[in-house]
Amino acid sequence: MTSLGVVFRPQVPPEQLRAVARAADEAGLEELWLWEDCFWQSGIAAAAAALAVTERLRVGIGLLPVPFRNVALASMEIATLERMFPGRFLPGVGHGVQEWMGQVGARESSPMTLLREHVDAMRTLLRGEEVSTSGRYVTLDKVKLDWPPAQPPQILVGAVGPKTLRLAGEAADGTILDGQNSPERVRWAVGEIEAGRAAAGRTDPHRVVVFTSATTGPDAAERLRREHQAWGHDVTSDLGVAGDAEAFAKGTARYVDAGADALVFTPTADEADLEGYVRFVAQEVKPLVG
């Protein structure tokens, strides 16, 4: 069954998050996703707040930039949230935007090596195991979480290029694809992920989460076009969704057919009613998707 979600964009003031999360939870939305974009909002703090005011809603972070975070601390934060809100936290990690990483003195010469070392150590720590390693970037000496989760959450990796997509398939439990992916490109990305999984001998489930810009209401197509222009996307490509609930459902079907397990709608920057938007996705779109 396809999961549907909505992004709470970090450019929205953080004090609005709790009301949007409550509206999403009450409406029956499955997932609310956050971005830890520099220098807007903390992903962990925002996720904790959203989880604390909801009962059923799953809350994801897509993604935590690994150059920003010591792996032991990040694992402690994830374990804490998973213990307090079992099965409702969806943590994603990734390279981060390299320009931003440079701004804070965290840019590394080999982002791929850093991401692999980080994901490997994090997944082991979250299983409650002791880790000692001396890698190029990750160094741990007999580190073990005192409060590991009863069931470790899936760790997802945000990926764009083929090397990171294959790494996600090899090392992670799922992959996050951002809004620059058309259904055709999602299909290609899934092929790269599967190649990584095959190389690692992975046969366990691997969740593919796809973000896509989506808007409804008056002038939806024009608003979507302006959104793509703002992101620097090709406005002639088959990106995003615009229109009524039926249009959202048809758009979802195209992404699911390409290999998406979850589709997360990103409202446009000019969306004035986020609470109404999450209700629309949960109550009008989801029944058409199944």
PDB file of C-alpha atoms in Angstrom:
ATOM      1  CA  MET A   1       0.000   0.000   0.000  1.00  0.00           C
ATOM      2  CA  THR A   2       1.306   3.434  -0.958  1.00  0.00           C
ATOM      3  CA  SER A   3       1.963   5.903   1.863  1.00  0.00           C
ATOM      4  CA  LEU A   4       1.265   9.594   1.327  1.00  0.00           C
ATOM      5  CA  GLY A   5       2.929  12.442   3.149  1.00  0.00           C
ATOM      6  CA  VAL A   6       3.422  16.197   3.135  1.00  0.00           C
ATOM      7  CA  VAL A   7       6.532  18.315   3.674  1.00  0.00           C
ATOM      8  CA  PHE A   8       6.532  21.012   6.343  1.00  0.00           C
ATOM      9  CA  ARG A   9       8.995  23.289   4.574  1.00  0.00           C
ATOM     10  CA  PRO A  10      11.664  24.754   6.886  1.00  0.00           C
ATOM     11  CA  GLN A  11      11.023  28.241   5.509  1.00  0.00           C
ATOM     12  CA  VAL A  12       7.697  28.162   7.364  1.00  0.00           C
ATOM     13  CA  PRO A  13       8.087  29.612  10.900  1.00  0.00           C
ATOM     14  CA  PRO A  14       8.673  26.731  13.345  1.00  0.00           C
ATOM     15  CA  GLU A  15       5.936  27.936  15.684  1.00  0.00           C
ATOM     16  CA  GLN A  16       3.406  26.827  13.047  1.00  0.00           C
ATOM     17  CA  LEU A  17       4.591  23.217  13.071  1.00  0.00           C
ATOM     18  CA  ARG A  18       2.531  21.925  15.985  1.00  0.00           C
ATOM     19  CA  ALA A  19      -0.766  23.139  14.532  1.00  0.00           C
ATOM     20  CA  VAL A  20       0.046  21.606  11.146  1.00  0.00           C
ATOM     21  CA  ALA A  21       1.107  18.321  12.774  1.00  0.00           C
ATOM     22  CA  ARG A  22      -2.100  18.171  14.818  1.00  0.00           C
ATOM     23  CA  ALA A  23      -4.189  18.860  11.713  1.00  0.00           C
ATOM     24  CA  ALA A  24      -2.327  16.111   9.843  1.00  0.00           C
ATOM     25  CA  ASP A  25      -2.824  13.646  12.686  1.00  0.00           C
ATOM     26  CA  GLU A  26      -6.523  14.416  13.074  1.00  0.00           C
ATOM     27  CA  ALA A  27      -7.096  14.145   9.326  1.00  0.00           C
ATOM     28  CA  GLY A  28      -5.377  10.765   9.127  1.00  0.00           C
ATOM     29  CA  LEU A  29      -2.327  11.808   7.103  1.00  0.00           C
ATOM     30  CA  GLU A  30       0.260   9.055   7.228  1.00  0.00           C
ATOM     31  CA  GLU A  31       3.529  11.002   7.154  1.00  0.00           C
ATOM     32  CA  LEU A  32       4.804  14.529   7.779  1.00  0.00           C
ATOM     33  CA  TRP A  33       8.338  15.226   6.591  1.00  0.00           C
ATOM     34  CA  LEU A  34      10.847  17.851   7.695  1.00  0.00           C
ATOM     35  CA  TRP A  35      13.999  19.186   6.046  1.00  0.00           C
ATOM     36  CA  GLU A  36      17.084  20.193   8.015  1.00  0.00           C
ATOM     37  CA  ASP A  37      18.088  22.846   5.482  1.00  0.00           C
ATOM     38  CA  CYS A  38      20.692  25.397   6.503  1.00  0.00           C
ATOM     39  CA  PHE A  39      20.071  27.601   8.300  1.00  0.00           C
ATOM     40  CA  TRP A  40      16.377  27.290   8.925  1.00  0.00           C
ATOM     41  CA  GLN A  41      15.318  24.701  11.512  1.00  0.00           C
ATOM     42  CA  SER A  42      16.737  21.766  13.459  1.00  0.00           C
ATOM     43  CA  GLY A  43      15.372  18.470  12.200  1.00  0.00           C
ATOM     44  CA  ILE A  44      15.576  16.633  15.521  1.00  0.00           C
ATOM     45  CA  ALA A  45      14.005  19.399  17.610  1.00  0.00           C
ATOM     46  CA  ALA A  46      11.186  19.848  15.097  1.00  0.00           C
ATOM     47  CA  ALA A  47      10.568  16.099  14.852  1.00  0.00           C
ATOM     48  CA  ALA A  48      10.353  15.802  18.619  1.00  0.00           C
ATOM     49  CA  ALA A  49       7.815  18.623  18.779  1.00  0.00           C
ATOM     50  CA  ALA A  50       5.657  17.132  16.004  1.00  0.00           C
ATOM     51  CA  LEU A  51       5.748  13.654  17.513  1.00  0.00           C
ATOM     52  CA  ALA A  52       4.874  14.971  20.968  1.00  0.00           C
ATOM     53  CA  VAL A  53       1.609  16.597  19.835  1.00  0.00           C
ATOM     54  CA  THR A  54       0.383  13.691  17.693  1.00  0.00           C
ATOM     55  CA  GLU A  55      -0.739  10.113  18.251  1.00  0.00           C
ATOM     56  CA  ARG A  56      -0.526   8.266  14.928  1.00  0.00           C
ATOM     57  CA  LEU A  57       1.373  10.497  12.514  1.00  0.00           C
ATOM     58  CA  ARG A  58       4.781   9.279  11.332  1.00  0.00           C
ATOM     59  CA  VAL A  59       7.376  12.040  11.205  1.00  0.00           C
ATOM     60  CA  GLY A  60      10.387  11.892   8.898  1.00  0.00           C
ATOM     61  CA  ILE A  61      13.508  13.983   8.450  1.00  0.00           C
ATOM     62  CA  GLY A  62      14.746  14.085   4.914  1.00  0.00           C
ATOM     63  CA  LEU A  63      17.513  14.620   5.737  1.00  0.00           C
ATOM     64  CA  LEU A  64      20.106  15.093   8.492  1.00  0.00           C
ATOM     65  CA  PRO A  65      23.433  16.153   6.895  1.00  0.00           C
ATOM     66  CA  VAL A  66      26.055  13.763   8.272  1.00  0.00           C
ATOM     67  CA  PRO A  67      28.955  16.294   8.210  1.00  0.00           C
ATOM     68  CA  PHE A  68      26.955  18.279  10.773  1.00  0.00           C
ATOM     69  CA  ARG A  69      26.583  15.448  13.281  1.00  0.00           C
ATOM     70  CA  ASN A  70      28.751  13.130  15.318  1.00  0.00           C
ATOM     71  CA  VAL A  71      27.394   9.649  14.649  1.00  0.00           C
ATOM     72  CA  ALA A  72      27.183   8.701  18.334  1.00  0.00           C
ATOM     73  CA  LEU A  73      25.132  11.801  19.160  1.00  0.00           C
ATOM     74  CA  ALA A  74      22.890  11.368  16.112  1.00  0.00           C
ATOM     75  CA  SER A  75      22.285   7.734  17.084  1.00  0.00           C
ATOM     76  CA  MET A  76      21.439   8.751  20.655  1.00  0.00           C
ATOM     77  CA  GLU A  77      18.907  11.285  19.376  1.00  0.00           C
ATOM     78  CA  ILE A  78      17.307   8.785  16.996  1.00  0.00           C
ATOM     79  CA  ALA A  79      17.197   6.079  19.679  1.00  0.00           C
ATOM     80  CA  THR A  80      15.584   8.475  22.155  1.00  0.00           C
ATOM     81  CA  LEU A  81      12.829   9.453  19.731  1.00  0.00           C
ATOM     82  CA  GLU A  82      12.248   5.848  18.667  1.00  0.00           C
ATOM     83  CA  ARG A  83      11.857   4.743  22.305  1.00  0.00           C
ATOM     84  CA  MET A  84       9.445   7.562  23.119  1.00  0.00           C
ATOM     85  CA  PHE A  85       7.430   7.252  19.880  1.00  0.00           C
ATOM     86  CA  PRO A  86       7.907   3.657  18.671  1.00  0.00           C
ATOM     87  CA  GLY A  87       7.499   3.144  14.958  1.00  0.00           C
ATOM     88  CA  ARG A  88       6.653   6.780  14.214  1.00  0.00           C
ATOM     89  CA  PHE A  89      10.067   8.317  13.506  1.00  0.00           C
ATOM     90  CA  LEU A  90      11.570   8.082  10.009  1.00  0.00           C
ATOM     91  CA  PRO A  91      15.194   9.300  10.075  1.00  0.00           C
ATOM     92  CA  GLY A  92      17.009  10.101   6.853  1.00  0.00           C
ATOM     93  CA  VAL A  93      20.665  11.049   6.465  1.00  0.00           C
ATOM     94  CA  GLY A  94      22.751  12.300   3.567  1.00  0.00           C
ATOM     95  CA  HIS A  95      25.644  14.372   2.304  1.00  0.00           C
ATOM     96  CA  GLY A  96      23.986  17.729   2.838  1.00  0.00           C
ATOM     97  CA  VAL A  97      24.529  20.626   0.447  1.00  0.00           C
ATOM     98  CA  GLN A  98      28.291  20.932   0.156  1.00  0.00           C
ATOM     99  CA  GLU A  99      28.239  24.731  -0.044  1.00  0.00           C
ATOM    100  CA  TRP A 100      26.399  24.856   3.290  1.00  0.00           C
ATOM    101  CA  MET A 101      28.777  22.326   4.811  1.00  0.00           C
ATOM    102  CA  GLY A 102      31.640  24.576   3.763  1.00  0.00           C
ATOM    103  CA  GLN A 103      30.008  27.560   5.441  1.00  0.00           C
ATOM    104  CA  VAL A 104      30.157  25.831   8.823  1.00  0.00           C
ATOM    105  CA  GLY A 105      33.594  24.285   8.349  1.00  0.00           C
ATOM    106  CA  ALA A 106      32.224  20.758   7.988  1.00  0.00           C
ATOM    107  CA  ARG A 107      32.887  20.033   4.313  1.00  0.00           C
ATOM    108  CA  GLU A 108      34.914  16.860   3.817  1.00  0.00           C
ATOM    109  CA  SER A 109      36.993  15.768   0.846  1.00  0.00           C
ATOM    110  CA  SER A 110      35.207  12.412   0.468  1.00  0.00           C
ATOM    111  CA  PRO A 111      31.477  12.725   1.209  1.00  0.00           C
ATOM    112  CA  MET A 112      30.885   9.164   0.028  1.00  0.00           C
ATOM    113  CA  THR A 113      33.337   7.686   2.534  1.00  0.00           C
ATOM    114  CA  LEU A 114      31.873   9.787   5.338  1.00  0.00           C
ATOM    115  CA  LEU A 115      28.296   8.754   4.519  1.00  0.00           C
ATOM    116  CA  ARG A 116      29.131   5.050   4.337  1.00  0.00           C
ATOM    117  CA  GLU A 117      31.063   5.099   7.626  1.00  0.00           C
ATOM    118  CA  HIS A 118      28.279   7.083   9.307  1.00  0.00           C
ATOM    119  CA  VAL A 119      25.443   4.816   8.116  1.00  0.00           C
ATOM    120  CA  ASP A 120      27.304   1.618   8.974  1.00  0.00           C
ATOM    121  CA  ALA A 121      28.104   2.811  12.504  1.00  0.00           C
ATOM    122  CA  MET A 122      24.629   4.238  13.086  1.00  0.00           C
ATOM    123  CA  ARG A 123      22.779   1.093  12.055  1.00  0.00           C
ATOM    124  CA  THR A 124      25.043  -1.005  14.284  1.00  0.00           C
ATOM    125  CA  LEU A 125      24.607   1.287  17.280  1.00  0.00           C
ATOM    126  CA  LEU A 126      20.836   1.321  16.861  1.00  0.00           C
ATOM    127  CA  ARG A 127      20.845  -2.470  16.982  1.00  0.00           C
ATOM    128  CA  GLY A 128      22.268  -2.137  20.490  1.00  0.00           C
ATOM    129  CA  GLU A 129      25.705  -3.419  19.543  1.00  0.00           C
ATOM    130  CA  GLU A 130      29.069  -2.076  20.694  1.00  0.00           C
ATOM    131  CA  VAL A 131      31.105  -0.314  18.023  1.00  0.00           C
ATOM    132  CA  SER A 132      34.832   0.224  17.836  1.00  0.00           C
ATOM    133  CA  THR A 133      36.079   1.609  14.551  1.00  0.00           C
ATOM    134  CA  SER A 134      38.787   3.899  13.276  1.00  0.00           C
ATOM    135  CA  GLY A 135      37.759   5.041   9.835  1.00  0.00           C
ATOM    136  CA  ARG A 136      38.707   8.016   7.779  1.00  0.00           C
ATOM    137  CA  TYR A 137      35.982  10.095   9.433  1.00  0.00           C
ATOM    138  CA  VAL A 138      34.186   7.977  12.041  1.00  0.00           C
ATOM    139  CA  THR A 139      36.147   6.964  15.122  1.00  0.00           C
ATOM    140  CA  LEU A 140      34.449   5.148  17.994  1.00  0.00           C
ATOM    141  CA  ASP A 141      36.041   3.340  20.915  1.00  0.00           C
ATOM    142  CA  LYS A 142      33.770   0.757  22.549  1.00  0.00           C
ATOM    143  CA  VAL A 143      30.663   2.897  22.083  1.00  0.00           C
ATOM    144  CA  LYS A 144      27.320   1.304  22.924  1.00  0.00           C
ATOM    145  CA  LEU A 145      23.962   2.944  23.487  1.00  0.00           C
ATOM    146  CA  ASP A 146      22.580   2.474  26.987  1.00  0.00           C
ATOM    147  CA  TRP A 147      19.027   3.018  25.705  1.00  0.00           C
ATOM    148  CA  PRO A 148      18.863   1.433  22.265  1.00  0.00           C
ATOM    149  CA  PRO A 149      15.392   1.108  20.747  1.00  0.00           C
ATOM    150  CA  ALA A 150      13.585  -2.194  21.110  1.00  0.00           C
ATOM    151  CA  GLN A 151      13.255  -2.230  17.325  1.00  0.00           C
ATOM    152  CA  PRO A 152      15.771  -0.095  15.413  1.00  0.00           C
ATOM    153  CA  PRO A 153      14.147   2.298  12.951  1.00  0.00           C
ATOM    154  CA  GLN A 154      14.893   2.108   9.272  1.00  0.00           C
ATOM    155  CA  ILE A 155      17.723   4.452   8.279  1.00  0.00           C
ATOM    156  CA  LEU A 156      17.098   6.090   4.928  1.00  0.00           C
ATOM    157  CA  VAL A 157      19.708   7.805   2.771  1.00  0.00           C
ATOM    158  CA  GLY A 158      19.006  10.818   0.587  1.00  0.00           C
ATOM    159  CA  ALA A 159      20.562  10.253  -2.822  1.00  0.00           C
ATOM    160  CA  VAL A 160      20.814  11.940  -6.216  1.00  0.00           C
ATOM    161  CA  GLY A 161      23.765  10.583  -8.197  1.00  0.00           C
ATOM    162  CA  PRO A 162      24.432   6.953  -9.137  1.00  0.00           C
ATOM    163  CA  LYS A 163      27.216   6.407  -6.596  1.00  0.00           C
ATOM    164  CA  THR A 164      25.074   7.546  -3.670  1.00  0.00           C
ATOM    165  CA  LEU A 165      22.050   5.634  -4.961  1.00  0.00           C
ATOM    166  CA  ARG A 166      24.102   2.449  -5.041  1.00  0.00           C
ATOM    167  CA  LEU A 167      25.501   3.186  -1.587  1.00  0.00           C
ATOM    168  CA  ALA A 168      21.936   3.585  -0.318  1.00  0.00           C
ATOM    169  CA  GLY A 169      21.056   0.199  -1.750  1.00  0.00           C
ATOM    170  CA  GLU A 170      24.108  -1.416  -0.193  1.00  0.00           C
ATOM    171  CA  ALA A 171      24.134   0.196   3.247  1.00  0.00           C
ATOM    172  CA  ALA A 172      20.742   1.714   4.102  1.00  0.00           C
ATOM    173  CA  ASP A 173      17.193   0.522   4.726  1.00  0.00           C
ATOM    174  CA  GLY A 174      15.616   2.942   2.299  1.00  0.00           C
ATOM    175  CA  THR A 175      16.266   5.834  -0.072  1.00  0.00           C
ATOM    176  CA  ILE A 176      14.895   9.370  -0.269  1.00  0.00           C
ATOM    177  CA  LEU A 177      14.612  10.938  -3.736  1.00  0.00           C
ATOM    178  CA  ASP A 178      14.134  14.687  -3.947  1.00  0.00           C
ATOM    179  CA  GLY A 179      11.793  16.803  -6.035  1.00  0.00           C
ATOM    180  CA  GLN A 180      13.972  16.927  -9.143  1.00  0.00           C
ATOM    181  CA  ASN A 181      12.958  13.359 -10.012  1.00  0.00           C
ATOM    182  CA  SER A 182      10.350  12.736 -12.692  1.00  0.00           C
ATOM    183  CA  PRO A 183       8.707   9.296 -12.756  1.00  0.00           C
ATOM    184  CA  GLU A 184      11.168   8.303 -15.476  1.00  0.00           C
ATOM    185  CA  ARG A 185      14.108   9.328 -13.340  1.00  0.00           C
ATOM    186  CA  VAL A 186      12.640   7.541 -10.310  1.00  0.00           C
ATOM    187  CA  ARG A 187      12.602   4.370 -12.380  1.00  0.00           C
ATOM    188  CA  TRP A 188      16.277   4.876 -13.256  1.00  0.00           C
ATOM    189  CA  ALA A 189      17.148   5.612  -9.607  1.00  0.00           C
ATOM    190  CA  VAL A 190      15.425   2.451  -8.418  1.00  0.00           C
ATOM    191  CA  GLY A 191      17.558   0.504 -10.890  1.00  0.00           C
ATOM    192  CA  GLU A 192      20.718   1.993  -9.371  1.00  0.00           C
ATOM    193  CA  ILE A 193      19.489   1.218  -5.846  1.00  0.00           C
ATOM    194  CA  GLU A 194      18.766  -2.365  -6.825  1.00  0.00           C
ATOM    195  CA  ALA A 195      22.235  -2.699  -8.339  1.00  0.00           C
ATOM    196  CA  GLY A 196      23.702  -1.658  -4.993  1.00  0.00           C
ATOM    197  CA  ARG A 197      21.493  -4.107  -3.133  1.00  0.00           C
ATOM    198  CA  ALA A 198      22.511  -6.928  -5.449  1.00  0.00           C
ATOM    199  CA  ALA A 199      26.194  -6.123  -4.996  1.00  0.00           C
ATOM    200  CA  ALA A 200      25.744  -6.318  -1.216  1.00  0.00           C
ATOM    201  CA  GLY A 201      23.563  -9.419  -1.326  1.00  0.00           C
ATOM    202  CA  ARG A 202      20.657  -7.534   0.257  1.00  0.00           C
ATOM    203  CA  THR A 203      17.243  -9.195   0.036  1.00  0.00           C
ATOM    204  CA  ASP A 204      15.484  -7.351   2.887  1.00  0.00           C
ATOM    205  CA  PRO A 205      12.854  -4.672   2.185  1.00  0.00           C
ATOM    206  CA  HIS A 206      14.085  -1.301   0.949  1.00  0.00           C
ATOM    207  CA  ARG A 207      11.708   1.669   1.081  1.00  0.00           C
ATOM    208  CA  VAL A 208      11.812   4.321  -1.647  1.00  0.00           C
ATOM    209  CA  VAL A 209      10.424   7.714  -0.570  1.00  0.00           C
ATOM    210  CA  VAL A 210       9.911  10.314  -3.295  1.00  0.00           C
ATOM    211  CA  PHE A 211       9.334  14.034  -2.724  1.00  0.00           C
ATOM    212  CA  THR A 212       7.482  15.969  -5.410  1.00  0.00           C
ATOM    213  CA  SER A 213       6.224  19.535  -5.647  1.00  0.00           C
ATOM    214  CA  ALA A 214       2.432  19.572  -5.709  1.00  0.00           C
ATOM    215  CA  THR A 215      -0.232  22.235  -5.630  1.00  0.00           C
ATOM    216  CA  THR A 216      -3.993  22.483  -5.825  1.00  0.00           C
ATOM    217  CA  GLY A 217      -6.513  25.275  -6.084  1.00  0.00           C
ATOM    218  CA  PRO A 218      -6.704  28.263  -8.447  1.00  0.00           C
ATOM    219  CA  ASP A 219      -3.905  28.566 -11.020  1.00  0.00           C
ATOM    220  CA  ALA A 220      -2.340  25.319  -9.786  1.00  0.00           C
ATOM    221  CA  ALA A 221      -0.415  24.646 -13.001  1.00  0.00           C
ATOM    222  CA  GLU A 222       1.047  28.144 -13.103  1.00  0.00           C
ATOM    223  CA  ARG A 223       2.009  28.001  -9.433  1.00  0.00           C
ATOM    224  CA  LEU A 224       3.757  24.680 -10.024  1.00  0.00           C
ATOM    225  CA  ARG A 225       5.610  26.153 -13.000  1.00  0.00           C
ATOM    226  CA  ARG A 226       6.842  29.053 -10.878  1.00  0.00           C
ATOM    227  CA  GLU A 227       7.925  26.628  -8.160  1.00  0.00           C
ATOM    228  CA  HIS A 228      10.020  24.644 -10.630  1.00  0.00           C
ATOM    229  CA  GLN A 229      11.570  27.868 -11.884  1.00  0.00           C
ATOM    230  CA  ALA A 230      12.487  28.835  -8.327  1.00  0.00           C
ATOM    231  CA  TRP A 231      14.196  25.453  -7.796  1.00  0.00           C
ATOM    232  CA  GLY A 232      15.964  25.664 -11.150  1.00  0.00           C
ATOM    233  CA  HIS A 233      14.159  22.593 -12.473  1.00  0.00           C
ATOM    234  CA  ASP A 234      13.374  22.037 -16.134  1.00  0.00           C
ATOM    235  CA  VAL A 235       9.833  23.394 -16.434  1.00  0.00           C
ATOM    236  CA  THR A 236       9.225  21.243 -19.528  1.00  0.00           C
ATOM    237  CA  SER A 237       9.972  17.982 -17.693  1.00  0.00           C
ATOM    238  CA  ASP A 238       7.382  15.651 -16.201  1.00  0.00           C
ATOM    239  CA  LEU A 239       7.824  16.864 -12.615  1.00  0.00           C
ATOM    240  CA  GLY A 240       5.308  17.376  -9.852  1.00  0.00           C
ATOM    241  CA  VAL A 241       1.534  17.410  -9.583  1.00  0.00           C
ATOM    242  CA  ALA A 242      -1.005  20.193 -10.078  1.00  0.00           C
ATOM    243  CA  GLY A 243      -4.779  20.098  -9.881  1.00  0.00           C
ATOM    244  CA  ASP A 244      -7.558  18.505  -7.885  1.00  0.00           C
ATOM    245  CA  ALA A 245      -7.571  15.305  -5.823  1.00  0.00           C
ATOM    246  CA  GLU A 246      -7.943  13.170  -8.922  1.00  0.00           C
ATOM    247  CA  ALA A 247      -4.890  14.821 -10.475  1.00  0.00           C
ATOM    248  CA  PHE A 248      -2.914  14.131  -7.280  1.00  0.00           C
ATOM    249  CA  ALA A 249      -4.023  10.490  -7.370  1.00  0.00           C
ATOM    250  CA  LYS A 250      -3.036  10.100 -11.019  1.00  0.00           C
ATOM    251  CA  GLY A 251       0.322  11.707 -10.289  1.00  0.00           C
ATOM    252  CA  THR A 252       0.817   9.339  -7.392  1.00  0.00           C
ATOM    253  CA  ALA A 253       0.107   6.360  -9.642  1.00  0.00           C
ATOM    254  CA  ARG A 254       2.820   7.463 -12.082  1.00  0.00           C
ATOM    255  CA  TYR A 255       5.438   7.632  -9.307  1.00  0.00           C
ATOM    256  CA  VAL A 256       4.321   4.371  -7.730  1.00  0.00           C
ATOM    257  CA  ASP A 257       4.507   2.652 -11.102  1.00  0.00           C
ATOM    258  CA  ALA A 258       8.097   3.906 -11.332  1.00  0.00           C
ATOM    259  CA  GLY A 259       8.999   2.326  -7.984  1.00  0.00           C
ATOM    260  CA  ALA A 260       8.004   4.727  -5.207  1.00  0.00           C
ATOM    261  CA  ASP A 261       6.706   3.209  -1.963  1.00  0.00           C
ATOM    262  CA  ALA A 262       5.800   6.591  -0.466  1.00  0.00           C
ATOM    263  CA  LEU A 263       5.016   9.871  -2.193  1.00  0.00           C
ATOM    264  CA  VAL A 264       5.550  13.029  -0.182  1.00  0.00           C
ATOM    265  CA  PHE A 265       3.925  16.165  -1.550  1.00  0.00           C
ATOM    266  CA  THR A 266       5.868  19.414  -1.176  1.00  0.00           C
ATOM    267  CA  PRO A 267       3.535  22.430  -1.104  1.00  0.00           C
ATOM    268  CA  THR A 268       4.594  25.430  -3.125  1.00  0.00           C
ATOM    269  CA  ALA A 269       6.210  28.385  -1.393  1.00  0.00           C
ATOM    270  CA  ASP A 270       3.031  30.432  -1.801  1.00  0.00           C
ATOM    271  CA  GLU A 271       0.794  27.870  -0.045  1.00  0.00           C
ATOM    272  CA  ALA A 272      -1.155  29.937   2.494  1.00  0.00           C
ATOM    273  CA  ASP A 273      -3.151  27.172   4.202  1.00  0.00           C
ATOM    274  CA  LEU A 274      -0.887  24.312   5.262  1.00  0.00           C
ATOM    275  CA  GLU A 275      -3.488  22.857   7.608  1.00  0.00           C
ATOM    276  CA  GLY A 276      -5.979  22.766   4.766  1.00  0.00           C
ATOM    277  CA  TYR A 277      -3.334  21.238   2.488  1.00  0.00           C
ATOM    278  CA  VAL A 278      -2.639  18.288   4.799  1.00  0.00           C
ATOM    279  CA  ARG A 279      -6.377  17.711   5.213  1.00  0.00           C
ATOM    280  CA  PHE A 280      -6.783  17.743   1.427  1.00  0.00           C
ATOM    281  CA  VAL A 281      -4.074  15.092   0.963  1.00  0.00           C
ATOM    282  CA  ALA A 282      -5.375  12.904   3.801  1.00  0.00           C
ATOM    283  CA  GLN A 283      -9.101  13.157   3.210  1.00  0.00           C
ATOM    284  CA  GLU A 284      -9.471  13.749  -0.537  1.00  0.00           C
ATOM    285  CA  VAL A 285      -6.385  12.291  -2.207  1.00  0.00           C
ATOM    286  CA  LYS A 286      -5.683   9.221  -0.056  1.00  0.00           C
ATOM    287  CA  PRO A 287      -9.106   7.557  -0.634  1.00  0.00           C
ATOM    288  CA  LEU A 288      -8.393   7.689  -4.392  1.00  0.00           C
ATOM    289  CA  VAL A 289      -4.970   6.114  -3.976  1.00  0.00           C
ATOM    290  CA  GLY A 290      -5.743   3.200  -1.636  1.00  0.00           C
TER     291      GLY A 290
END
